[in-house]
PDB file of C-alpha atoms in Angstrom:
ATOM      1  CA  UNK A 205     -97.977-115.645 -44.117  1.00  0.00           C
ATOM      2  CA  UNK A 206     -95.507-115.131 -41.246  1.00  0.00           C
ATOM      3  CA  UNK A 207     -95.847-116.376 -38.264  1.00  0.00           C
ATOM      4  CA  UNK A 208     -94.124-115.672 -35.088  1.00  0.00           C
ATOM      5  CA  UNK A 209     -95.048-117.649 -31.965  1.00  0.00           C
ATOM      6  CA  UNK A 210     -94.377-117.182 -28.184  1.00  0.00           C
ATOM      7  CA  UNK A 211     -94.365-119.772 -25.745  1.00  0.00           C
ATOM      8  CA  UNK A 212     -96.958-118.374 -23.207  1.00  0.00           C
ATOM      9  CA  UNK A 213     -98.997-115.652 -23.867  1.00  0.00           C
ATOM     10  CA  UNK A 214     -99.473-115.293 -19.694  1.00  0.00           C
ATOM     11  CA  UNK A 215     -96.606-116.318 -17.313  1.00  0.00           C
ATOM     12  CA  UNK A 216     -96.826-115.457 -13.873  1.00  0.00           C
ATOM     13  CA  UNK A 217     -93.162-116.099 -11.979  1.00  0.00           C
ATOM     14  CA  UNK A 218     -91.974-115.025  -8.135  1.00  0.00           C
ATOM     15  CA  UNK A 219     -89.161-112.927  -7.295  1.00  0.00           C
ATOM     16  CA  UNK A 220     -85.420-114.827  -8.023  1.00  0.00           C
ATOM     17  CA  UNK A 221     -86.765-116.953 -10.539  1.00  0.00           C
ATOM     18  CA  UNK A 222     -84.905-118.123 -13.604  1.00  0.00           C
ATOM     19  CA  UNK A 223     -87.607-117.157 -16.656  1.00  0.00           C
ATOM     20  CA  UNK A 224     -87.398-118.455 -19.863  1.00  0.00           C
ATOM     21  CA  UNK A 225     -89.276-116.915 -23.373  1.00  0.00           C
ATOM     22  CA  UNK A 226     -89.149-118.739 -26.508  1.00  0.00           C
ATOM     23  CA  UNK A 227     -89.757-116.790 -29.865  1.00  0.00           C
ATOM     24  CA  UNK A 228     -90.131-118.951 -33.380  1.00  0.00           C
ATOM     25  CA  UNK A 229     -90.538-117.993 -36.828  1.00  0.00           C
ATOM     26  CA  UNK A 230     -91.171-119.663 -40.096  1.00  0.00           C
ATOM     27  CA  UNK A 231     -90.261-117.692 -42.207  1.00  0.00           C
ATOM     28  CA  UNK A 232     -86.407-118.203 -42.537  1.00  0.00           C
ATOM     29  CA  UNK A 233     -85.456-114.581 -41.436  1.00  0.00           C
ATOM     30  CA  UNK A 234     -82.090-113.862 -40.261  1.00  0.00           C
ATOM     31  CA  UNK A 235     -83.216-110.574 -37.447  1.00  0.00           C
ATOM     32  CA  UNK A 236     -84.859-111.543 -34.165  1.00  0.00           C
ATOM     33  CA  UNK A 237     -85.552-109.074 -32.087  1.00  0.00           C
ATOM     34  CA  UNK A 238     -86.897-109.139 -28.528  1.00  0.00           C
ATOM     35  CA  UNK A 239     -89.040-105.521 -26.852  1.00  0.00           C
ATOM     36  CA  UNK A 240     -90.955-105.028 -23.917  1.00  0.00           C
ATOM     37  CA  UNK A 241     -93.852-102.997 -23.866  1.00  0.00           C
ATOM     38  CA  UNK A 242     -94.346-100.426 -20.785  1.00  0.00           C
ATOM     39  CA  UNK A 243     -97.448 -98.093 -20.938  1.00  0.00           C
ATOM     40  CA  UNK A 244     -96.562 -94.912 -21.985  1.00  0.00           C
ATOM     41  CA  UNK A 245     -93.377 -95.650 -23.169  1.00  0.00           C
ATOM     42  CA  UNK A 246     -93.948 -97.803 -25.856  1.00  0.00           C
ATOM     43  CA  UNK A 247     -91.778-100.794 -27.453  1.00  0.00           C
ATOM     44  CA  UNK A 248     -88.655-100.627 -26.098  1.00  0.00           C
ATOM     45  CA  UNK A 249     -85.571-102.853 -27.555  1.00  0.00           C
ATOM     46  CA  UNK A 250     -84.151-105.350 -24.892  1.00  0.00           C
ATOM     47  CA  UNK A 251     -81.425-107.309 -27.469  1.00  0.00           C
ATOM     48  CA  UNK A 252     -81.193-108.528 -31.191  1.00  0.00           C
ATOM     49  CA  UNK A 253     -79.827-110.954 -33.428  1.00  0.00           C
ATOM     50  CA  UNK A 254     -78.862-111.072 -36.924  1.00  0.00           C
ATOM     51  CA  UNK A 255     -77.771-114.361 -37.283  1.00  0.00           C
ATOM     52  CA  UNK A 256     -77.242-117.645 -35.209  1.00  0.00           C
ATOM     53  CA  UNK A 257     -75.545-117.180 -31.748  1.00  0.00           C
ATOM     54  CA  UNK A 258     -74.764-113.550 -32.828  1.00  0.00           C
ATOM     55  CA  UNK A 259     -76.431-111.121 -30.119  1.00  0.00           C
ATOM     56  CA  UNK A 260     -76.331-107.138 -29.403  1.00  0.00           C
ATOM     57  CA  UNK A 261     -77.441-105.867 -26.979  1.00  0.00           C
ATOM     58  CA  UNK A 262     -80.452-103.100 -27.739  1.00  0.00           C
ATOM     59  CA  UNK A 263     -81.416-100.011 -25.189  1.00  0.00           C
ATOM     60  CA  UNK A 264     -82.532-101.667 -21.828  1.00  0.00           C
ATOM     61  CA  UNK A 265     -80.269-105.286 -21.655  1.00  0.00           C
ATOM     62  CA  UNK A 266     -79.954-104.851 -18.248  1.00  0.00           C
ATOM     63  CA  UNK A 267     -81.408-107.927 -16.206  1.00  0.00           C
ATOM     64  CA  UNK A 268     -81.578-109.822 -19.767  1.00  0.00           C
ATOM     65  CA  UNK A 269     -79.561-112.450 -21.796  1.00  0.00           C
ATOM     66  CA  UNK A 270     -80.870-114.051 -24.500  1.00  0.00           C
ATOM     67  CA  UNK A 271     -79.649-117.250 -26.827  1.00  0.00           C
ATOM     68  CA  UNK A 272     -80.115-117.878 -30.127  1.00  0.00           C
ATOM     69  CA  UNK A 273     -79.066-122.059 -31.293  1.00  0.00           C
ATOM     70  CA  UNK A 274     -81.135-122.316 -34.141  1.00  0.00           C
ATOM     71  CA  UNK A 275     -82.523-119.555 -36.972  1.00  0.00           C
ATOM     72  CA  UNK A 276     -85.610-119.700 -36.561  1.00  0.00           C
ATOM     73  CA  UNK A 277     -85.635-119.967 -32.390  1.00  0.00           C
ATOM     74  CA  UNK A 278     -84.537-117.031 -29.937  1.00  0.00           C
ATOM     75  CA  UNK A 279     -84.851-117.122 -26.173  1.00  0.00           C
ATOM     76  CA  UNK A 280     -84.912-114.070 -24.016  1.00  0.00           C
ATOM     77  CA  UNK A 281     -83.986-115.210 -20.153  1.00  0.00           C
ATOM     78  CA  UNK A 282     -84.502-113.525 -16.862  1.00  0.00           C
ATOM     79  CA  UNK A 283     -81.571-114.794 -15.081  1.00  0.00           C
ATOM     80  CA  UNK A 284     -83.612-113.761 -11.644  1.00  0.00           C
ATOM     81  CA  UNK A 285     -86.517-111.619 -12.111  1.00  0.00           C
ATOM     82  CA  UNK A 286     -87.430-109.130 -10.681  1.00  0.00           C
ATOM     83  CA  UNK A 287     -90.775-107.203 -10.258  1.00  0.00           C
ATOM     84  CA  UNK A 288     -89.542-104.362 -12.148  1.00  0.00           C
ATOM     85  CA  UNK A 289     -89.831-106.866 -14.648  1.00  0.00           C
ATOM     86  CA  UNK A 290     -93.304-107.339 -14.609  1.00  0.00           C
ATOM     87  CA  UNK A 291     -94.166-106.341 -18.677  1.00  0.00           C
ATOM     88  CA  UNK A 292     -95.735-107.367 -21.647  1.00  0.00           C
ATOM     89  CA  UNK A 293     -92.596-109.021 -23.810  1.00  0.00           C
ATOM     90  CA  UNK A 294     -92.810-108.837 -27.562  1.00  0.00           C
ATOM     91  CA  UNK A 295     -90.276-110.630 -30.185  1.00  0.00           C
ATOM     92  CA  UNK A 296     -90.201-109.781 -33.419  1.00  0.00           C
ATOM     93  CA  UNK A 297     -88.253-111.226 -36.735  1.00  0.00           C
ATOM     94  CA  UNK A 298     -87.350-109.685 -40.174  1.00  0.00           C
ATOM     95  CA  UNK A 299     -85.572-110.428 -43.104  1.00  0.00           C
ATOM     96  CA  UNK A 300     -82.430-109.426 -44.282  1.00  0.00           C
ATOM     97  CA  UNK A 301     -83.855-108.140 -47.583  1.00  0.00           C
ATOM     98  CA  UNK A 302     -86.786-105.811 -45.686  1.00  0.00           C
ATOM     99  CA  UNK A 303     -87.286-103.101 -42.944  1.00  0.00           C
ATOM    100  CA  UNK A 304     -90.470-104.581 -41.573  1.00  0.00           C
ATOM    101  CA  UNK A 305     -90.619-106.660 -38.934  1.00  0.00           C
ATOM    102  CA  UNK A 306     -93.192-109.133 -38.044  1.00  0.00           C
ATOM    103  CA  UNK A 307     -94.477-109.270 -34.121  1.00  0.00           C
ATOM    104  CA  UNK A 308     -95.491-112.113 -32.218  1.00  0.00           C
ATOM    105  CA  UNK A 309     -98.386-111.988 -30.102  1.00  0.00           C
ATOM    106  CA  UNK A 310     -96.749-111.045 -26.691  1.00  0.00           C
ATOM    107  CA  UNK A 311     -95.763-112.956 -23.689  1.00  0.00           C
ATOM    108  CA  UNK A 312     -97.334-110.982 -20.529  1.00  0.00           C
ATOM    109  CA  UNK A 313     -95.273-111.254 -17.299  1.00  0.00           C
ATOM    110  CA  UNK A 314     -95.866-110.822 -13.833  1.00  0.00           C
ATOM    111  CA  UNK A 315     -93.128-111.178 -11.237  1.00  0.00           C
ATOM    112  CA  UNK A 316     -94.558-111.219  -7.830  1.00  0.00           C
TER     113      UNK A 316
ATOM    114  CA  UNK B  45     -80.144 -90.436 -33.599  1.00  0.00           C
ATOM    115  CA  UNK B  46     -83.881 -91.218 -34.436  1.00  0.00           C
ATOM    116  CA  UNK B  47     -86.782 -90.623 -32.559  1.00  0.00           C
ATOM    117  CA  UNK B  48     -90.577 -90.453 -32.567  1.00  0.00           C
ATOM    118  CA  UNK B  49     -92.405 -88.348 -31.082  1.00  0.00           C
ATOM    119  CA  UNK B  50     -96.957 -89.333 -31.005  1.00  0.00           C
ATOM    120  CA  UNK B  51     -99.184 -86.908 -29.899  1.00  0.00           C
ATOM    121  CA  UNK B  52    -101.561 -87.727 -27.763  1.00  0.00           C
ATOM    122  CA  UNK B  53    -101.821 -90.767 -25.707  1.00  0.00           C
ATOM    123  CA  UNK B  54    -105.697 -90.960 -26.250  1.00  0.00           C
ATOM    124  CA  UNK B  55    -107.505 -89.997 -29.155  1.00  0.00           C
ATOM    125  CA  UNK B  56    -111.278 -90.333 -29.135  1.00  0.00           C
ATOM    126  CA  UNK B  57    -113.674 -90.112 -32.080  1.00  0.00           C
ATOM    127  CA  UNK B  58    -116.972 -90.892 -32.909  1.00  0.00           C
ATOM    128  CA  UNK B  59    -118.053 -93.475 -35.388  1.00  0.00           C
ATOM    129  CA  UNK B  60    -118.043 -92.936 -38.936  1.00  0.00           C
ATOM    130  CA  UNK B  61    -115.763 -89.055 -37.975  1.00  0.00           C
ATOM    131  CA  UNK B  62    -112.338 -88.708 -39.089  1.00  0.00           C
ATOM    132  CA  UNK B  63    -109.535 -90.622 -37.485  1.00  0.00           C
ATOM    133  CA  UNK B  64    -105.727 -88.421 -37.527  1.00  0.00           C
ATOM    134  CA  UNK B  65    -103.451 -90.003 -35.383  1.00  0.00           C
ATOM    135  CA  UNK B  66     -99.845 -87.459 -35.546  1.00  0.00           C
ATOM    136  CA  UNK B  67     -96.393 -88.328 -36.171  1.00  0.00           C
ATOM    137  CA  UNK B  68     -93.480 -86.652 -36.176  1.00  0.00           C
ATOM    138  CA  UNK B  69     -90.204 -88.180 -36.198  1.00  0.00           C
ATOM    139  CA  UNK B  70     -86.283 -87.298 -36.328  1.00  0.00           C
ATOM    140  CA  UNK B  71     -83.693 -88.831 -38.429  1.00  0.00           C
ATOM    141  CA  UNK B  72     -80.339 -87.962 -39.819  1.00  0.00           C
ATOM    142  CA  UNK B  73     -80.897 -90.028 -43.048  1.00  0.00           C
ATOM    143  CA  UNK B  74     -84.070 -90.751 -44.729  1.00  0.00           C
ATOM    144  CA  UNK B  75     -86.065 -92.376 -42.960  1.00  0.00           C
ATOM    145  CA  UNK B  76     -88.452 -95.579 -43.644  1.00  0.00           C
ATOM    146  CA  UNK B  77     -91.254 -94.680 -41.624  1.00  0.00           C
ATOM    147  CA  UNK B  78     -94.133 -97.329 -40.172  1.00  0.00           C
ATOM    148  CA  UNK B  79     -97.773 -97.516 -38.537  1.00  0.00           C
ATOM    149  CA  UNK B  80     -98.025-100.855 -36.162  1.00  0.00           C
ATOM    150  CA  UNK B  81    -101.797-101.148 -34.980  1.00  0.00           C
ATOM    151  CA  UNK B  82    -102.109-103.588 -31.514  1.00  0.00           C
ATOM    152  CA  UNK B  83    -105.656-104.605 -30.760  1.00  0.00           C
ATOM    153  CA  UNK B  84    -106.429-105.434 -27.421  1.00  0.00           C
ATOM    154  CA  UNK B  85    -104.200-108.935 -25.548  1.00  0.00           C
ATOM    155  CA  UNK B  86    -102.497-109.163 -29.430  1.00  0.00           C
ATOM    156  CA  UNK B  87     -99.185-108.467 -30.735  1.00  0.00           C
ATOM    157  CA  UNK B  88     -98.776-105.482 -33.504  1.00  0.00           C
ATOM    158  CA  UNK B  89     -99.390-105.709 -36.775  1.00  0.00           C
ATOM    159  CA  UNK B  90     -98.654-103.786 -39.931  1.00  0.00           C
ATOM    160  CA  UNK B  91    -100.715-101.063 -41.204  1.00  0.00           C
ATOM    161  CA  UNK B  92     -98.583 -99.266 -43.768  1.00  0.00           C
ATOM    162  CA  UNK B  93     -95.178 -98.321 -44.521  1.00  0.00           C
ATOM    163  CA  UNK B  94     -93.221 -95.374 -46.119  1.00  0.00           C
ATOM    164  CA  UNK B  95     -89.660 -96.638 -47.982  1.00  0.00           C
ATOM    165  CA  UNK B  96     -89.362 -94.688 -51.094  1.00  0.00           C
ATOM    166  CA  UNK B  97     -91.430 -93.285 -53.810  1.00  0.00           C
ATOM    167  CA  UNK B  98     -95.194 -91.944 -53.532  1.00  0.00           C
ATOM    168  CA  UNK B  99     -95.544 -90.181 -50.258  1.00  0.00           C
ATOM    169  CA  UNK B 100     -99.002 -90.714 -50.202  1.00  0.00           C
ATOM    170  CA  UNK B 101     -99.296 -94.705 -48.865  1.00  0.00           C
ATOM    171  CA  UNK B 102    -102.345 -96.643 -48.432  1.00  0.00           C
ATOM    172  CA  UNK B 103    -102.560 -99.640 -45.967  1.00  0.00           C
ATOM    173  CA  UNK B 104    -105.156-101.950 -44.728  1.00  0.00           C
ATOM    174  CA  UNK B 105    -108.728-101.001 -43.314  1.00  0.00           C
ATOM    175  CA  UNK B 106    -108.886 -97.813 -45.247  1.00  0.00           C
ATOM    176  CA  UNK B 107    -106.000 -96.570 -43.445  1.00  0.00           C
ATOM    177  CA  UNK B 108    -103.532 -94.071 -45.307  1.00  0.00           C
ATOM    178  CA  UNK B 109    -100.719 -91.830 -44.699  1.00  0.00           C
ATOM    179  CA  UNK B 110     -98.686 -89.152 -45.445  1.00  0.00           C
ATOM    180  CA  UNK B 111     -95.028 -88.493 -45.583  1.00  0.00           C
ATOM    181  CA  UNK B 112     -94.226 -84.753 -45.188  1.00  0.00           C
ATOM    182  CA  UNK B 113     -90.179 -84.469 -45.567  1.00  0.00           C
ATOM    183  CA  UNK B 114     -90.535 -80.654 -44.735  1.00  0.00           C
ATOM    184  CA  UNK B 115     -92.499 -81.006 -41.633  1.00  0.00           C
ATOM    185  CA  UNK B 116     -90.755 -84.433 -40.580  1.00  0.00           C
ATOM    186  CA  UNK B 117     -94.455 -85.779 -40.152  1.00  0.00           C
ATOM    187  CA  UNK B 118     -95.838 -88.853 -41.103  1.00  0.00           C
ATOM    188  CA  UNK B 119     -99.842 -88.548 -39.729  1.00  0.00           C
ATOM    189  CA  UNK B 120    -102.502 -91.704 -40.112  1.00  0.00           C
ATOM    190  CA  UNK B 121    -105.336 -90.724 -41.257  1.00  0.00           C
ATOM    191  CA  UNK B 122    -108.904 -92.742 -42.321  1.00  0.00           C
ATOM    192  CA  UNK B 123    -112.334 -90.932 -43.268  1.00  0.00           C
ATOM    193  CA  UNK B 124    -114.310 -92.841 -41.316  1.00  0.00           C
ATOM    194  CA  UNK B 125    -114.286 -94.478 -38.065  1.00  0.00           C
ATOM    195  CA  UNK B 126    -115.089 -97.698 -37.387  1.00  0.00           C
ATOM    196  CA  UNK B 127    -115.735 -99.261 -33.920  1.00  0.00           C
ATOM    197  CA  UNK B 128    -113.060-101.776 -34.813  1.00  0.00           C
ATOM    198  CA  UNK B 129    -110.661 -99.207 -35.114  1.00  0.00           C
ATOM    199  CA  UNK B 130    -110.883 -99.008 -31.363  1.00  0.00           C
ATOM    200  CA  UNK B 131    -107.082 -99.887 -30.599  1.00  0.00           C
ATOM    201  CA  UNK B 132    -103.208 -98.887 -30.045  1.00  0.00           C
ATOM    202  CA  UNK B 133    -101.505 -97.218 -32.642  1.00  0.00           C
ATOM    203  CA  UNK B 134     -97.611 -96.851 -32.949  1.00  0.00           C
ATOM    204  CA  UNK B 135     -95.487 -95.014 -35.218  1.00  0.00           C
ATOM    205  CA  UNK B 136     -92.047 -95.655 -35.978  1.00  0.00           C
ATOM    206  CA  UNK B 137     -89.052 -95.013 -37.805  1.00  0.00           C
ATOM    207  CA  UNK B 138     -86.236 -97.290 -38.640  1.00  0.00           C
ATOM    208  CA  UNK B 139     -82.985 -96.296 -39.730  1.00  0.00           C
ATOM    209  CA  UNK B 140     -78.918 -97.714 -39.768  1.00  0.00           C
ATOM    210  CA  UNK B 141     -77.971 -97.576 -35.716  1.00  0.00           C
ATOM    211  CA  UNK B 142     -75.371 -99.259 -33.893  1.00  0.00           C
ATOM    212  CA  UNK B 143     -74.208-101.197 -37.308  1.00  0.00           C
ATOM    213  CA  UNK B 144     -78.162-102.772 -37.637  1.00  0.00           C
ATOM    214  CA  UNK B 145     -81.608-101.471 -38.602  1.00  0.00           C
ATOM    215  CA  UNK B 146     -83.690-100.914 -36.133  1.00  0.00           C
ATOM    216  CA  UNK B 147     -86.983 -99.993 -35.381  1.00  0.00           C
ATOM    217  CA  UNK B 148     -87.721 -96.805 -33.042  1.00  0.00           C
ATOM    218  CA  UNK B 149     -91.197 -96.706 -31.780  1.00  0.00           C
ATOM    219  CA  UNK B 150     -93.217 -93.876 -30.862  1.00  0.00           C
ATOM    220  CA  UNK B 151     -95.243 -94.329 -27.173  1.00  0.00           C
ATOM    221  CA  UNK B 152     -98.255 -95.579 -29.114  1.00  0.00           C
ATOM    222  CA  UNK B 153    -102.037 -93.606 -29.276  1.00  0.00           C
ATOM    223  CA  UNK B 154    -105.091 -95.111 -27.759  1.00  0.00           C
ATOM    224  CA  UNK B 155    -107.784 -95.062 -30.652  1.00  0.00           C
ATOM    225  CA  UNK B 156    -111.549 -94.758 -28.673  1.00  0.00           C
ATOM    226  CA  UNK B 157    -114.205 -94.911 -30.816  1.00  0.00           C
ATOM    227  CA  UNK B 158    -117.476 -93.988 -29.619  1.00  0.00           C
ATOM    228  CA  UNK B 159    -121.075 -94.977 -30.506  1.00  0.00           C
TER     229      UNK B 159
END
Protein backbone atom coordinates (compact mmCIF):
# COMPACT_ATOMS: atom_id res chain seq x y z
CA UNK A 1 0.00 0.00 0.00
CA UNK A 2 1.00 3.69 -0.17
CA UNK A 3 1.70 5.54 2.40
CA UNK A 4 2.09 9.18 2.79
CA UNK A 5 3.02 10.62 6.19
CA UNK A 6 2.94 14.17 7.72
CA UNK A 7 4.94 15.31 10.44
CA UNK A 8 2.19 16.60 12.86
CA UNK A 9 -1.19 15.99 12.41
CA UNK A 10 -1.89 19.28 14.95
CA UNK A 11 0.59 22.25 15.02
CA UNK A 12 -0.32 25.23 16.72
CA UNK A 13 2.34 28.30 15.80
CA UNK A 14 2.10 32.35 16.73
CA UNK A 15 2.10 35.08 14.36
CA UNK A 16 5.89 35.64 12.51
CA UNK A 17 6.84 32.24 12.98
CA UNK A 18 8.99 30.25 10.61
CA UNK A 19 6.67 26.79 10.07
CA UNK A 20 7.93 23.85 8.73
CA UNK A 21 5.67 20.61 7.12
CA UNK A 22 7.29 17.51 6.14
CA UNK A 23 5.46 15.14 3.60
CA UNK A 24 7.06 11.38 2.89
CA UNK A 25 6.15 8.70 0.66
CA UNK A 26 7.19 5.19 0.01
CA UNK A 27 6.23 4.55 -2.79
CA UNK A 28 8.98 5.96 -5.18
CA UNK A 29 6.63 8.51 -6.98
CA UNK A 30 8.06 11.31 -8.81
CA UNK A 31 4.68 14.15 -8.12
CA UNK A 32 4.36 15.72 -4.68
CA UNK A 33 1.92 17.90 -4.28
CA UNK A 34 1.06 20.13 -1.32
CA UNK A 35 -3.17 21.67 -0.80
CA UNK A 36 -4.80 23.31 1.88
CA UNK A 37 -8.17 22.65 2.73
CA UNK A 38 -10.61 25.77 3.54
CA UNK A 39 -14.33 24.94 4.25
CA UNK A 40 -16.30 25.57 1.47
CA UNK A 41 -13.76 25.88 -0.88
CA UNK A 42 -12.31 22.71 -0.99
CA UNK A 43 -8.57 21.45 -1.79
CA UNK A 44 -6.86 24.10 -3.08
CA UNK A 45 -3.18 23.64 -4.77
CA UNK A 46 -0.41 25.66 -2.88
CA UNK A 47 2.87 24.21 -5.12
CA UNK A 48 4.09 20.89 -6.82
CA UNK A 49 6.91 18.91 -7.76
CA UNK A 50 7.69 16.49 -10.35
CA UNK A 51 10.98 15.63 -9.59
CA UNK A 52 13.85 16.47 -7.07
CA UNK A 53 14.41 20.26 -6.38
CA UNK A 54 12.02 20.95 -9.34
CA UNK A 55 9.00 23.17 -7.93
CA UNK A 56 5.86 25.12 -9.59
CA UNK A 57 4.11 26.99 -8.11
CA UNK A 58 0.11 25.85 -8.03
CA UNK A 59 -3.01 28.49 -7.49
CA UNK A 60 -2.46 30.15 -3.99
CA UNK A 61 1.79 30.17 -3.51
CA UNK A 62 1.53 33.23 -1.95
CA UNK A 63 3.05 33.18 1.71
CA UNK A 64 4.56 29.57 0.71
CA UNK A 65 7.93 28.01 -0.43
CA UNK A 66 8.49 24.65 -0.35
CA UNK A 67 11.84 22.28 -0.87
CA UNK A 68 12.16 19.16 -2.17
CA UNK A 69 16.16 17.33 -1.40
CA UNK A 70 15.19 13.94 -1.60
CA UNK A 71 12.24 11.89 -3.75
CA UNK A 72 10.48 10.70 -1.47
CA UNK A 73 10.56 14.00 1.10
CA UNK A 74 8.81 17.49 0.34
CA UNK A 75 8.58 20.37 2.77
CA UNK A 76 6.05 23.11 2.52
CA UNK A 77 7.41 26.32 4.75
CA UNK A 78 5.66 29.31 6.14
CA UNK A 79 8.39 31.74 5.94
CA UNK A 80 6.24 33.91 8.71
CA UNK A 81 2.79 32.85 9.22
CA UNK A 82 0.21 34.40 9.37
CA UNK A 83 -3.35 33.79 10.79
CA UNK A 84 -4.82 33.79 7.47
CA UNK A 85 -2.93 30.78 7.46
CA UNK A 86 -4.65 29.00 9.94
CA UNK A 87 -5.84 25.61 7.63
CA UNK A 88 -5.89 22.10 7.43
CA UNK A 89 -2.61 21.29 5.00
CA UNK A 90 -2.78 18.20 2.87
CA UNK A 91 0.25 16.68 0.63
CA UNK A 92 -0.29 14.36 -1.72
CA UNK A 93 2.14 12.11 -4.16
CA UNK A 94 1.55 10.26 -7.51
CA UNK A 95 3.30 8.47 -9.97
CA UNK A 96 4.43 9.34 -13.17
CA UNK A 97 2.64 6.41 -14.82
CA UNK A 98 -1.04 7.32 -13.03
CA UNK A 99 -3.58 10.22 -12.48
CA UNK A 100 -4.36 9.32 -8.91
CA UNK A 101 -2.87 10.71 -6.23
CA UNK A 102 -2.48 9.39 -2.82
CA UNK A 103 -3.25 11.92 0.35
CA UNK A 104 -1.66 12.04 3.53
CA UNK A 105 -3.56 12.42 6.55
CA UNK A 106 -3.43 16.30 7.01
CA UNK A 107 -1.39 18.57 9.08
CA UNK A 108 -4.01 21.05 10.92
CA UNK A 109 -2.64 24.57 11.62
CA UNK A 110 -3.44 27.26 13.79
CA UNK A 111 -1.58 30.55 13.73
CA UNK A 112 -2.51 32.63 16.64
CA UNK B 1 -9.63 25.43 -18.02
CA UNK B 2 -11.23 22.71 -15.72
CA UNK B 3 -13.51 23.05 -13.08
CA UNK B 4 -15.94 21.29 -10.75
CA UNK B 5 -18.76 22.33 -9.78
CA UNK B 6 -20.73 19.89 -6.33
CA UNK B 7 -24.04 20.53 -5.49
CA UNK B 8 -24.88 20.87 -2.32
CA UNK B 9 -22.67 21.41 0.58
CA UNK B 10 -24.84 19.05 2.84
CA UNK B 11 -26.62 16.15 1.82
CA UNK B 12 -28.63 14.25 4.41
CA UNK B 13 -30.16 10.78 4.12
CA UNK B 14 -31.51 8.28 6.14
CA UNK B 15 -30.03 4.89 6.70
CA UNK B 16 -30.35 2.18 4.36
CA UNK B 17 -32.10 5.34 1.50
CA UNK B 18 -30.28 6.18 -1.51
CA UNK B 19 -27.10 8.19 -1.40
CA UNK B 20 -26.56 10.70 -4.97
CA UNK B 21 -23.99 13.01 -4.38
CA UNK B 22 -23.83 15.44 -8.06
CA UNK B 23 -21.04 16.29 -10.19
CA UNK B 24 -20.62 18.23 -12.90
CA UNK B 25 -17.42 19.27 -14.24
CA UNK B 26 -15.75 21.32 -17.26
CA UNK B 27 -12.91 20.34 -19.36
CA UNK B 28 -11.54 21.10 -22.75
CA UNK B 29 -10.13 17.52 -23.23
CA UNK B 30 -11.43 14.40 -21.81
CA UNK B 31 -11.39 14.35 -18.69
CA UNK B 32 -10.25 11.59 -15.94
CA UNK B 33 -12.72 12.19 -13.43
CA UNK B 34 -12.39 11.12 -9.42
CA UNK B 35 -14.48 10.65 -6.05
CA UNK B 36 -12.04 11.36 -2.82
CA UNK B 37 -14.12 10.43 0.42
CA UNK B 38 -12.46 12.29 3.87
CA UNK B 39 -13.81 10.87 7.08
CA UNK B 40 -13.72 12.95 9.93
CA UNK B 41 -9.64 14.37 11.36
CA UNK B 42 -8.31 11.95 8.14
CA UNK B 43 -6.83 12.70 4.91
CA UNK B 44 -8.88 11.63 1.54
CA UNK B 45 -8.98 8.60 0.15
CA UNK B 46 -9.98 7.02 -3.13
CA UNK B 47 -13.36 5.90 -3.92
CA UNK B 48 -13.43 5.43 -7.68
CA UNK B 49 -12.10 6.76 -10.77
CA UNK B 50 -13.22 7.37 -14.44
CA UNK B 51 -10.01 7.13 -17.15
CA UNK B 52 -11.30 5.39 -20.14
CA UNK B 53 -13.59 2.65 -21.10
CA UNK B 54 -16.94 1.53 -19.21
CA UNK B 55 -18.65 4.61 -17.98
CA UNK B 56 -20.31 2.83 -15.46
CA UNK B 57 -17.35 2.46 -12.49
CA UNK B 58 -17.65 0.71 -9.31
CA UNK B 59 -15.47 1.62 -6.23
CA UNK B 60 -15.23 0.62 -2.68
CA UNK B 61 -18.18 0.39 -0.06
CA UNK B 62 -20.76 -0.20 -2.69
CA UNK B 63 -20.06 3.05 -4.11
CA UNK B 64 -20.51 3.54 -8.03
CA UNK B 65 -20.61 6.12 -10.61
CA UNK B 66 -21.50 7.37 -13.69
CA UNK B 67 -19.81 9.22 -16.44
CA UNK B 68 -22.32 11.17 -18.62
CA UNK B 69 -20.09 12.89 -21.57
CA UNK B 70 -23.37 14.66 -22.78
CA UNK B 71 -24.37 16.13 -19.55
CA UNK B 72 -20.61 16.68 -18.32
CA UNK B 73 -21.79 14.82 -15.03
CA UNK B 74 -20.14 12.37 -13.15
CA UNK B 75 -22.84 11.68 -9.94
CA UNK B 76 -21.92 9.05 -6.87
CA UNK B 77 -24.38 7.09 -6.22
CA UNK B 78 -24.90 3.85 -3.54
CA UNK B 79 -28.38 2.05 -2.81
CA UNK B 80 -28.11 2.06 0.55
CA UNK B 81 -26.88 4.17 3.25
CA UNK B 82 -24.82 3.27 5.78
CA UNK B 83 -24.07 5.27 8.99
CA UNK B 84 -20.42 4.98 8.03
CA UNK B 85 -21.01 6.73 5.03
CA UNK B 86 -21.41 9.75 7.25
CA UNK B 87 -18.44 11.89 5.71
CA UNK B 88 -16.91 14.52 3.05
CA UNK B 89 -17.14 13.77 -0.39
CA UNK B 90 -15.07 15.50 -3.24
CA UNK B 91 -15.19 15.28 -6.84
CA UNK B 92 -12.58 16.09 -9.16
CA UNK B 93 -11.23 16.24 -12.46
CA UNK B 94 -7.70 16.15 -13.59
CA UNK B 95 -6.50 17.14 -16.80
CA UNK B 96 -2.91 18.58 -18.71
CA UNK B 97 -2.56 22.38 -17.03
CA UNK B 98 0.29 24.54 -16.79
CA UNK B 99 2.64 21.67 -18.53
CA UNK B 100 1.52 19.00 -15.40
CA UNK B 101 -1.57 17.00 -14.42
CA UNK B 102 -3.34 18.20 -11.93
CA UNK B 103 -6.09 17.55 -9.86
CA UNK B 104 -9.14 20.16 -9.64
CA UNK B 105 -11.35 19.56 -6.74
CA UNK B 106 -14.85 20.28 -6.34
CA UNK B 107 -15.82 22.17 -2.68
CA UNK B 108 -16.59 18.74 -1.25
CA UNK B 109 -20.44 17.46 0.08
CA UNK B 110 -21.13 16.74 3.67
CA UNK B 111 -22.71 13.11 3.69
CA UNK B 112 -25.28 13.03 7.09
CA UNK B 113 -26.70 9.97 7.62
CA UNK B 114 -29.44 9.69 9.94
CA UNK B 115 -30.80 6.92 12.22
Amino acid sequence: DVKVTQSSRYLVKRTGEKVFLECVQDMDHENMFWYRQDPGLGLRLIYFSYDVKMKEKGDIPEGYSVSREKKERFSLILESASTNQTSMYLCASRSGRDYEQYFGPGTRLTVT
Amino acid sequence: AQSVTQLGSHVSVSEGALVLLRCNYSSSVPPYLFWYVQYPNQGLQLLLKYTTGATLVKGINGFEAEFKKSETSFHLTKPSAHMSDAAEYFCAVSGWMDSSYKLIFGSGTRLLVRP
